[in-house]
Coordinates of C-alpha atoms in Angstrom, one line a residue:
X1 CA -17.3 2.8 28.9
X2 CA -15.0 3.6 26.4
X3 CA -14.3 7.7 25.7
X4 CA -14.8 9.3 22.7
X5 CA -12.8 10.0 19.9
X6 CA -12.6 13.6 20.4
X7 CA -11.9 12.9 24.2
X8 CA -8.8 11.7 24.2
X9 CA -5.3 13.5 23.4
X10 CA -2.3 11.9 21.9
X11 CA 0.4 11.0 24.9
X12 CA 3.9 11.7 23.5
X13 CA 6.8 9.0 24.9
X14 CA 9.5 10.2 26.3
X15 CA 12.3 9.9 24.0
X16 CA 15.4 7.5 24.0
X17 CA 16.3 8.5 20.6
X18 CA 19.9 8.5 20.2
X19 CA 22.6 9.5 17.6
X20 CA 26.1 8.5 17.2
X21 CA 25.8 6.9 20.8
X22 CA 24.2 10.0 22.9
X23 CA 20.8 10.8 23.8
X24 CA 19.0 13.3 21.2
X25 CA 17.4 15.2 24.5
X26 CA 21.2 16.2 25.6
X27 CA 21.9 17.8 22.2
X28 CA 18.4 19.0 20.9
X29 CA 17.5 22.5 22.9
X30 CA 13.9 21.0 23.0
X31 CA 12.4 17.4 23.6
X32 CA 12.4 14.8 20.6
X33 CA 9.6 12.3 20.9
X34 CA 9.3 9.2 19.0
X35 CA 6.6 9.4 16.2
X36 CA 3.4 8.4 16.3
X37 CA 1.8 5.0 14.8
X38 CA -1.4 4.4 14.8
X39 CA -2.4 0.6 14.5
X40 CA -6.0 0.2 12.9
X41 CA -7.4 -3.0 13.2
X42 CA -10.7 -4.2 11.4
X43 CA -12.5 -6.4 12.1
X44 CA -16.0 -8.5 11.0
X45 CA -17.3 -11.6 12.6
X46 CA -13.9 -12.6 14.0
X47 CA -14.8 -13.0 17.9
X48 CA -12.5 -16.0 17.9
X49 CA -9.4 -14.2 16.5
X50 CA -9.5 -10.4 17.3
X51 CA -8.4 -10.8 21.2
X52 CA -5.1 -11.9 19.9
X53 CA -4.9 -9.2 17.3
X54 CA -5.3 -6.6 19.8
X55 CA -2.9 -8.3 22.5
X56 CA 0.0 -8.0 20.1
X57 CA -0.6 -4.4 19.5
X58 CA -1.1 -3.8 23.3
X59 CA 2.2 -5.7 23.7
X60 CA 4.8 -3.8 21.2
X61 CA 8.1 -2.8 22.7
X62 CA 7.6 0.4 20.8
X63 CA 6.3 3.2 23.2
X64 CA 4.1 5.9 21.1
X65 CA 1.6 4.1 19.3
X66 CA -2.7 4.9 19.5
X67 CA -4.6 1.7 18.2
X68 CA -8.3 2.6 16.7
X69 CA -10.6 -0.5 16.5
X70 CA -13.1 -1.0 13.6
X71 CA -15.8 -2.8 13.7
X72 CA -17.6 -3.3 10.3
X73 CA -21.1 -4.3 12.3
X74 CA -20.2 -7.6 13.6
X75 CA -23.1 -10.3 14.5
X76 CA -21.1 -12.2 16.5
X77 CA -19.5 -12.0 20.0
X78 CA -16.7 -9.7 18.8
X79 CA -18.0 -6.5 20.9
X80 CA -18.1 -8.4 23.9
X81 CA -14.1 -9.7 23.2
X82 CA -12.8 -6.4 21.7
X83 CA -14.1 -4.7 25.0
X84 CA -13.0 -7.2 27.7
X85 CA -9.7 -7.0 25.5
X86 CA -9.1 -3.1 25.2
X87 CA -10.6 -2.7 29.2
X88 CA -9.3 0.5 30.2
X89 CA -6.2 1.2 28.2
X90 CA -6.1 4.9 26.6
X91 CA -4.1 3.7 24.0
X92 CA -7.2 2.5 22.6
X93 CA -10.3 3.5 20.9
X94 CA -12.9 2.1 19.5
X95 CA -15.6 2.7 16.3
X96 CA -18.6 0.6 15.9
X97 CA -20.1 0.5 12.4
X98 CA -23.8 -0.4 11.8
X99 CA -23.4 -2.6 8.9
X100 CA -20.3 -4.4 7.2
X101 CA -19.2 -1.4 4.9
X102 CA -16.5 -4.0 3.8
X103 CA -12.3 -4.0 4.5
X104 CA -11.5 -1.1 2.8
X105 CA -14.6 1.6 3.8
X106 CA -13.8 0.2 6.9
X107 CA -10.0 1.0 7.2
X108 CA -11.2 4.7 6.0
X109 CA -13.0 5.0 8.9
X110 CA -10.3 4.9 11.2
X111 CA -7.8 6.9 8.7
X112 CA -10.0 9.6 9.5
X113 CA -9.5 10.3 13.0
X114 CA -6.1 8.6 13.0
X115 CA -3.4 11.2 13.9
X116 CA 0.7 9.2 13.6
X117 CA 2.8 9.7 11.3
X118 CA 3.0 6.1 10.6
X119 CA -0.3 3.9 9.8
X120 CA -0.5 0.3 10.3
X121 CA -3.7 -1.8 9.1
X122 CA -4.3 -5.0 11.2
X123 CA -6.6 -7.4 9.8
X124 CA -8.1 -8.9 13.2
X125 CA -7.5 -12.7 12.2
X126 CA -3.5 -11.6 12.5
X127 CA -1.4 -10.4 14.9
X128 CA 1.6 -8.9 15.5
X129 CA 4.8 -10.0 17.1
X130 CA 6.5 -7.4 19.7
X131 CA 9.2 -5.7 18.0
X132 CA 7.2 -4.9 14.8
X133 CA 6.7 -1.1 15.1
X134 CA 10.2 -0.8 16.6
X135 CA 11.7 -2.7 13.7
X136 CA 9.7 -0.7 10.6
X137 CA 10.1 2.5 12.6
X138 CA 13.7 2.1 13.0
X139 CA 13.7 1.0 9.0
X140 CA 11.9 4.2 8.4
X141 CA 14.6 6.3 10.2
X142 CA 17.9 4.6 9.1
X143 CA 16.8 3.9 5.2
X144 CA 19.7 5.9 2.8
X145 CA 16.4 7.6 1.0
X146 CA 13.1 7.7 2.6
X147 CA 10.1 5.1 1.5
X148 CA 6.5 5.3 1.3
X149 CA 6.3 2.6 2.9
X150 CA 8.2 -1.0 4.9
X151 CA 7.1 -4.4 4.0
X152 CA 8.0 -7.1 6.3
X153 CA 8.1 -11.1 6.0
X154 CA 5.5 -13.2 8.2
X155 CA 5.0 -16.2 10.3
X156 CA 2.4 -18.1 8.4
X157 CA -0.4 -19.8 11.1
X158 CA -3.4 -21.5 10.8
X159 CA -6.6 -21.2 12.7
X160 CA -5.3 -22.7 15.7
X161 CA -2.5 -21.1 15.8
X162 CA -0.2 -23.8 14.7
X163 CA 3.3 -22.7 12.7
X164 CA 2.8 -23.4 8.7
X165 CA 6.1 -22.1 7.5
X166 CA 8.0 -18.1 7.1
X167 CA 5.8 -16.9 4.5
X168 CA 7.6 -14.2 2.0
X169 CA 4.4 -14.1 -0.3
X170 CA 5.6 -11.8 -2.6
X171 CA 8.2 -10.5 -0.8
X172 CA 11.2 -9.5 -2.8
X173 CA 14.7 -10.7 -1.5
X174 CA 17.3 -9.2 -3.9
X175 CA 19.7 -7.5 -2.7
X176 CA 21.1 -4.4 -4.9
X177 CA 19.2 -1.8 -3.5
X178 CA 20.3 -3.3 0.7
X179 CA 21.1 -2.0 3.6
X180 CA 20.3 0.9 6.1
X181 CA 22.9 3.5 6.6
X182 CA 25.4 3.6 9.4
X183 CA 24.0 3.2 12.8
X184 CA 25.8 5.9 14.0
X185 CA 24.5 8.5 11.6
X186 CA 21.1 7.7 12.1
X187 CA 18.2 8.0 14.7
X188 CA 18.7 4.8 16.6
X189 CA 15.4 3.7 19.1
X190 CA 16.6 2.1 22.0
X191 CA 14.0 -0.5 21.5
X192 CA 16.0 -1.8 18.6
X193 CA 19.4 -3.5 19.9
X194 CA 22.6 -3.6 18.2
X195 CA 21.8 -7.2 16.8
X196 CA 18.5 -6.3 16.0
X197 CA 20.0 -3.2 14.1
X198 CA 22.3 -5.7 12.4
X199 CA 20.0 -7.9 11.2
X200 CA 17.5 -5.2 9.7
X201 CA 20.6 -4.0 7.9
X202 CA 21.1 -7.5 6.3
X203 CA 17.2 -8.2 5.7
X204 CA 16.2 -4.8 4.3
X205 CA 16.3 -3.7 0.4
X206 CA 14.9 -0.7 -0.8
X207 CA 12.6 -0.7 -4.5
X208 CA 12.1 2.1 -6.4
X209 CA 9.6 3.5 -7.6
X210 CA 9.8 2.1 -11.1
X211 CA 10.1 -1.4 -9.7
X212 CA 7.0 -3.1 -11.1
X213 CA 5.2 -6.2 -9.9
X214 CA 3.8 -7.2 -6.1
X215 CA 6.5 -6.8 -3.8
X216 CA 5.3 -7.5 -0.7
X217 CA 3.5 -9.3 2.0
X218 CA -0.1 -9.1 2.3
X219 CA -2.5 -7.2 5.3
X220 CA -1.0 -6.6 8.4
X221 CA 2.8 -6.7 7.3
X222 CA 3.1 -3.4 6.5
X223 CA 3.4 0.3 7.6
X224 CA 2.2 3.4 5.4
X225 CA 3.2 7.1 5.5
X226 CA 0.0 8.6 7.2
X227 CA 0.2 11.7 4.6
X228 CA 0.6 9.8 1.4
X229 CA -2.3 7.8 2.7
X230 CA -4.8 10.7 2.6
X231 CA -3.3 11.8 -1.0
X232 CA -3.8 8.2 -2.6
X233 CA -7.5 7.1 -0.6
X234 CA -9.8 6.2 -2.6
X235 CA -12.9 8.0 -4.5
X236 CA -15.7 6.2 -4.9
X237 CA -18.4 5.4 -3.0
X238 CA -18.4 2.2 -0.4
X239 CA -20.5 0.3 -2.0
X240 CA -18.0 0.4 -4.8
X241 CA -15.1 -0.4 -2.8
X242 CA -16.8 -3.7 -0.8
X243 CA -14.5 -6.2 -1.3
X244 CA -10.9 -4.1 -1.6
X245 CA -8.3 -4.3 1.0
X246 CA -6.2 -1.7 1.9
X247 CA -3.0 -3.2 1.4
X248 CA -4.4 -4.3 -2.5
X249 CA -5.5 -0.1 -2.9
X250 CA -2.8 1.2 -0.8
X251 CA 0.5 -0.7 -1.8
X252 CA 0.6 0.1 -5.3
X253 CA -0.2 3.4 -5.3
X254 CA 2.0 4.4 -2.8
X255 CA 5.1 2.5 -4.2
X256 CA 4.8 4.8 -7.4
X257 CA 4.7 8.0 -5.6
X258 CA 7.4 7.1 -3.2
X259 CA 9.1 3.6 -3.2
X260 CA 9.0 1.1 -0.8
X261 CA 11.2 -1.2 1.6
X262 CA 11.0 -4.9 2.1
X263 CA 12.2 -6.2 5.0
X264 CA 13.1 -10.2 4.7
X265 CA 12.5 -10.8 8.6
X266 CA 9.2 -12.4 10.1
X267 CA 7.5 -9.5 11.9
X268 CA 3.8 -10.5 12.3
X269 CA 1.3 -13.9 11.9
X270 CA -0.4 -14.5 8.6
X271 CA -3.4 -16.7 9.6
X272 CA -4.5 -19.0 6.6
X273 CA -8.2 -20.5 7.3
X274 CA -11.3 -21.6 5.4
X275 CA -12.6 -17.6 5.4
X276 CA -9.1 -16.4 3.9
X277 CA -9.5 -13.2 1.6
X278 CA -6.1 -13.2 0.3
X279 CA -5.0 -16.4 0.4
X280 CA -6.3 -19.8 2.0
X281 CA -2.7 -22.0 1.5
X282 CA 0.8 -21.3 2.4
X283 CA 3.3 -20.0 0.1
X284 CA 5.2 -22.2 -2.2
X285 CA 8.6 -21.3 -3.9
X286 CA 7.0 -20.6 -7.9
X287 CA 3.5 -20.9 -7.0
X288 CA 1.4 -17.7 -6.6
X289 CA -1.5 -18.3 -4.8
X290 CA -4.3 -16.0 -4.9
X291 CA -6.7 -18.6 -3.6
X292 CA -9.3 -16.7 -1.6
X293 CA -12.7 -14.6 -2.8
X294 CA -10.2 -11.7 -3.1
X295 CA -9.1 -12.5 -6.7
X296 CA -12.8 -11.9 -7.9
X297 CA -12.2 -8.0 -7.1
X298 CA -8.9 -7.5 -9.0
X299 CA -10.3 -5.5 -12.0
X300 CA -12.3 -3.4 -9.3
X301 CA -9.1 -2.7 -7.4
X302 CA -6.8 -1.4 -10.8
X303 CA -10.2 0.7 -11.5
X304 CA -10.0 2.1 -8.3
X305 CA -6.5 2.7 -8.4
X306 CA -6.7 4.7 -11.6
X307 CA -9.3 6.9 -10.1
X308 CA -7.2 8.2 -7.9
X309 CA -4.7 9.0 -10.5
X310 CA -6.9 10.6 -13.2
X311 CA -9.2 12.5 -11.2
X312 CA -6.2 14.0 -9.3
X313 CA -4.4 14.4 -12.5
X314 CA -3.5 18.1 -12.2
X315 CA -2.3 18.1 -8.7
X316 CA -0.5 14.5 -8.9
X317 CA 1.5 15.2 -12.1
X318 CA 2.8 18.3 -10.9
X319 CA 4.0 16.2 -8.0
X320 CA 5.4 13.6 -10.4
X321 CA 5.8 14.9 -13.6
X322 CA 4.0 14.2 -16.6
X323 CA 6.1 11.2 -17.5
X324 CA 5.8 9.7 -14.2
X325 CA 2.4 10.6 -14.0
X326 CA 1.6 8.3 -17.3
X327 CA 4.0 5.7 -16.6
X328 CA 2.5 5.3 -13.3
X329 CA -1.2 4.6 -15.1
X330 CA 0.7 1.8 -16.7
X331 CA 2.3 0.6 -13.8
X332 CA -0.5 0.3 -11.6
X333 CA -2.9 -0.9 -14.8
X334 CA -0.4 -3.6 -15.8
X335 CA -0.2 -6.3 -12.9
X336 CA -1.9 -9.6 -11.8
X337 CA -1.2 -11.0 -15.6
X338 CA -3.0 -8.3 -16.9
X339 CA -2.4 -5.5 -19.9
X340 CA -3.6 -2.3 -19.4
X341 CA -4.8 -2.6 -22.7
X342 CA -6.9 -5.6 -21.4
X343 CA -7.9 -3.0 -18.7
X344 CA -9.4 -0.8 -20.7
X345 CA -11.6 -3.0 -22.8
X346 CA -14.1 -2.7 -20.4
X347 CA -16.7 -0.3 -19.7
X348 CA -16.1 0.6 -16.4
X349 CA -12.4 1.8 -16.8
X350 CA -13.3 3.5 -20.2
X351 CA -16.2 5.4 -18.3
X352 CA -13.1 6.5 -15.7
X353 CA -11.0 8.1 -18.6
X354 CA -14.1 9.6 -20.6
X355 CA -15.1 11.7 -17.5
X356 CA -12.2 13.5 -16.7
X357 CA -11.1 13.9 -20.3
X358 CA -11.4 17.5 -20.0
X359 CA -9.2 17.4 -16.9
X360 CA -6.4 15.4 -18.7
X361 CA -7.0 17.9 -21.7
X362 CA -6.2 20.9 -19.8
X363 CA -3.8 19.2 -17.3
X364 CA -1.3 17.6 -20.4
X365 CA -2.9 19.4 -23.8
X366 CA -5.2 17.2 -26.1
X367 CA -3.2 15.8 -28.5
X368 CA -0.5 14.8 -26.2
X369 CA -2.9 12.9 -23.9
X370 CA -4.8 11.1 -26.8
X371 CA -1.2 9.8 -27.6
X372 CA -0.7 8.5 -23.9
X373 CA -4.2 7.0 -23.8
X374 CA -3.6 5.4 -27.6
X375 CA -0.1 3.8 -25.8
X376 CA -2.6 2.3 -22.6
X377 CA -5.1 1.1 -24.6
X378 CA -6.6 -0.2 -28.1
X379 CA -7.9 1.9 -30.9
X380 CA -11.3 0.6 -30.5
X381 CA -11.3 1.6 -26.7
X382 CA -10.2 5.3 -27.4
X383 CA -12.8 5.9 -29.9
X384 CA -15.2 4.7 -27.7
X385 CA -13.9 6.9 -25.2
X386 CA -14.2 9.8 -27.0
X387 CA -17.6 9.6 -27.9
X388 CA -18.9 8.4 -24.3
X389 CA -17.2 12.5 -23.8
X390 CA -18.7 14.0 -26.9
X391 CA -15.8 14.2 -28.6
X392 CA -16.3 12.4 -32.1
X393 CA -13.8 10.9 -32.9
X394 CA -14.2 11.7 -36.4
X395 CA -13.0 15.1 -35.8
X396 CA -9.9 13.5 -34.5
X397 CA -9.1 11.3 -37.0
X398 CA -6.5 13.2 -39.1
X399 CA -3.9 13.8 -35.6
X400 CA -5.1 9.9 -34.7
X401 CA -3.2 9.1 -38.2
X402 CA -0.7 10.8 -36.8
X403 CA -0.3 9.6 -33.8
X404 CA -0.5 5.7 -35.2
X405 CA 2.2 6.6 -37.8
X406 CA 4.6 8.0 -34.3
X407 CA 3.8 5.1 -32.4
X408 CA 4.6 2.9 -35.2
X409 CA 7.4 4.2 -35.9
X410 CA 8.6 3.7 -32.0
X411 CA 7.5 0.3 -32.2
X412 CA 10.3 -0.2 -35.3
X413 CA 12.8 1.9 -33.1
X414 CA 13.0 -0.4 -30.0
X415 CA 13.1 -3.2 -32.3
X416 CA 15.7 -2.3 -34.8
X417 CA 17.6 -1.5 -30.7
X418 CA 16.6 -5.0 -29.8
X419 CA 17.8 -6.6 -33.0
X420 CA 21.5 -4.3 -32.3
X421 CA 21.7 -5.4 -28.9
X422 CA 21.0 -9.3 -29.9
X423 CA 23.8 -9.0 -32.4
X424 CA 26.1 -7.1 -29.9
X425 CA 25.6 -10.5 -27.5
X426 CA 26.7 -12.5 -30.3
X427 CA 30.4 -10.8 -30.8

């Protein structure tokens, strides 16, 4: 039998962390442990695929890691395999969910109890190879400016296990923003050679958190900041969420709080099959390929996303600032093709802003968020917000002049600015 979760303790490694060359334990006048990474893997109906998912977690080279197993209520043979799998490794512990309560409810679940300071969801039909915690730890510890999170390229398989191609999905590859610090004026894990070091120093470039667009690989190639995780999870209920991932909720949101890292070096299996919910074909240089059930949950995802923004607004743009704060909305609203303005014409997101219209009132004053909403969003959709909150908008309408004049008026600004520059080319 498996113990439970409030049975076990976390097991610090010993350390091997050096700097400049020598041992941290010879100058520290206490014991430096690694940190601690927990690895959640979720999984539903996947008896054929999670034993491999939990051997590569069992098998990285990194020391300090716990692994919590979800299972969203499985009718196959996946409790047998998960337990003949885990056997009796503390490392390892295990929830078992009565009903499917869908990817991202389930990755909640073990967020909960999860205690590193590094999170890694692992969906159960990938794996990962050995070095992968080693490698994103050691990005974490050697990056010029610290990350929200590391993204790392994959080793695309299908269902038998057979090698498709390197995927880099939406990996980003330019190199501006490169490079780790010096080795020797950085933590250094002794699980990471001087090669390996080497070659995360050439693979890895850092985006800030302006940077717009989907950076990264999908599902297990990433690894979170367990406390930004708990500021940006999700709001509503799980029957709303069924059908989001984690790394579609998660990846966004954290990027524009605190930036992210892609690393350009294969550090886990991508396994494309017939029950994909990402993607079901490998990736192809100009062709984005969004081809499993998952696409039919993008509008819910940017909902959800803004949830977490708005009804946090008070607390998240004292964090940010204002300006960050709204140009994040944007940020997060605007991908997949998609305006925010689009966003916004339907119900669902306008019933998001009409509810906490107070809270943005007394958070940013009224007149200054009604001209950040007008800037997301369509006339139409703003009036209809207001009176979904009881505001009129009648009683609005001589500032709402006002505010179309000013963002008229901006509108001519950038383009007499564009107009200047075009001419300027032209000299």
């Amino acid at each position: 039998m498996h113990k439970k979760l409030d049975e076990l303790s976390v097991e610090t490694s010993a350390s091997n962390l050096s700097l400049g060359g020598i041992l941290l334990n010879e100058l520290a006048p206490e014991p430096v442990t690694y940190p601690l990474v927990s690895f959640i893997i979720r999984n539903w109906n996947y008896a054929r695929f999670v034993g491999s998912a939990i051997r590569s977690v069992r098998n990285q080279t990194y020391p300090n890691f716990e692994a919590i197993v979800v299972d969203n209520g499985s009718t196959d043979d996946s409790r047998a395999e998960i337990e003949a799998e885990i056997a009796d490794d503390p490392r390892f512990r295990t929830i078992w969910l009565d009903e499917n309560l869908g990817a991202l409810a389930g990755a909640l679940k073990g967020l909960d109890v999860a205690r590193g300071d590094f999170v890694t969801f692992v969906d159960s039909d990938d794996y990962l190879l050995a070095d992968f915690a080693a490698m994103h730890v050691q990005a974490h510890l050697a990056l010029p400016r610290g990350v929200a999170f590391t993204s790392s390229a994959v080793i695309e398989i299908d269902a038998t296990g057979a090698a498709l191609g390197t995927g880099l999905r939406g990996l980003q590859l330019e190199t501006r923003n490169g490079g780790l610090r010096s080795s020797f004026l950085v933590l250094r894990l002794s699980e990471v050679s001087g090669a390996q070091f080497d070659q995360l120093d050439r693979s890895i470039v850092a985006h800030p958190p302006t940077e717009n667009g989907w950076l990264w690989s999908p599902g297990t190639s990433n690894m979170f900041r367990r406390f930004l995780l708990e500021t940006i999870r999700p709001r509503a209920k799980p029957d709303v969420m069924f059908g989001l991932s984690a790394d579609g909720h998660f990846c966004r949101l954290a990027h524009v709080f605190g930036g992210s890292a892609t690393i350009a070096m294969p550090l886990s299996a991508y396994r494309l099959h017939g029950d994909n919910f990402f993607a079901g074909n490998p990736a192809l240089d100009g062709v984005v390929d969004v081809s499993g059930p998952a696409r039919r949950f993008f509008p819910a995802r940017r909902r959800e996303a803004m949830r977490v923004l708005v009804e946090d607004a008070a607390s998240l743009s004292a964090r940010m600032g204002a300006w960050r704060f709204w140009s994040s909305i944007a940020q997060v609203l605007d991908s997949d093709g998609v305006s925010s303005v689009q966003v916004f014409e339907a119900p669902q997101a306008q019933a998001i802003i009409s509810e906490n219209l107070p809270l943005l009132f007394a958070t940013f004053g009224k007149w200054n968020t009604l001209r950040k909403l007008r800037e997301l969003m369509s006339r139409s959709a703003l009036q209809a917000i207001l009176h979904a909150a009881d505001h009129g908008s009648a009683a609005y309408a001589p500032r709402m002049i006002g505010i179309e004049i000013s963002m008229l008026e901006a509108r001519l600004r950038r383009k007499r600015r564009a107009k200047a520059a075009r001419r300027g080319l032209r000299r």
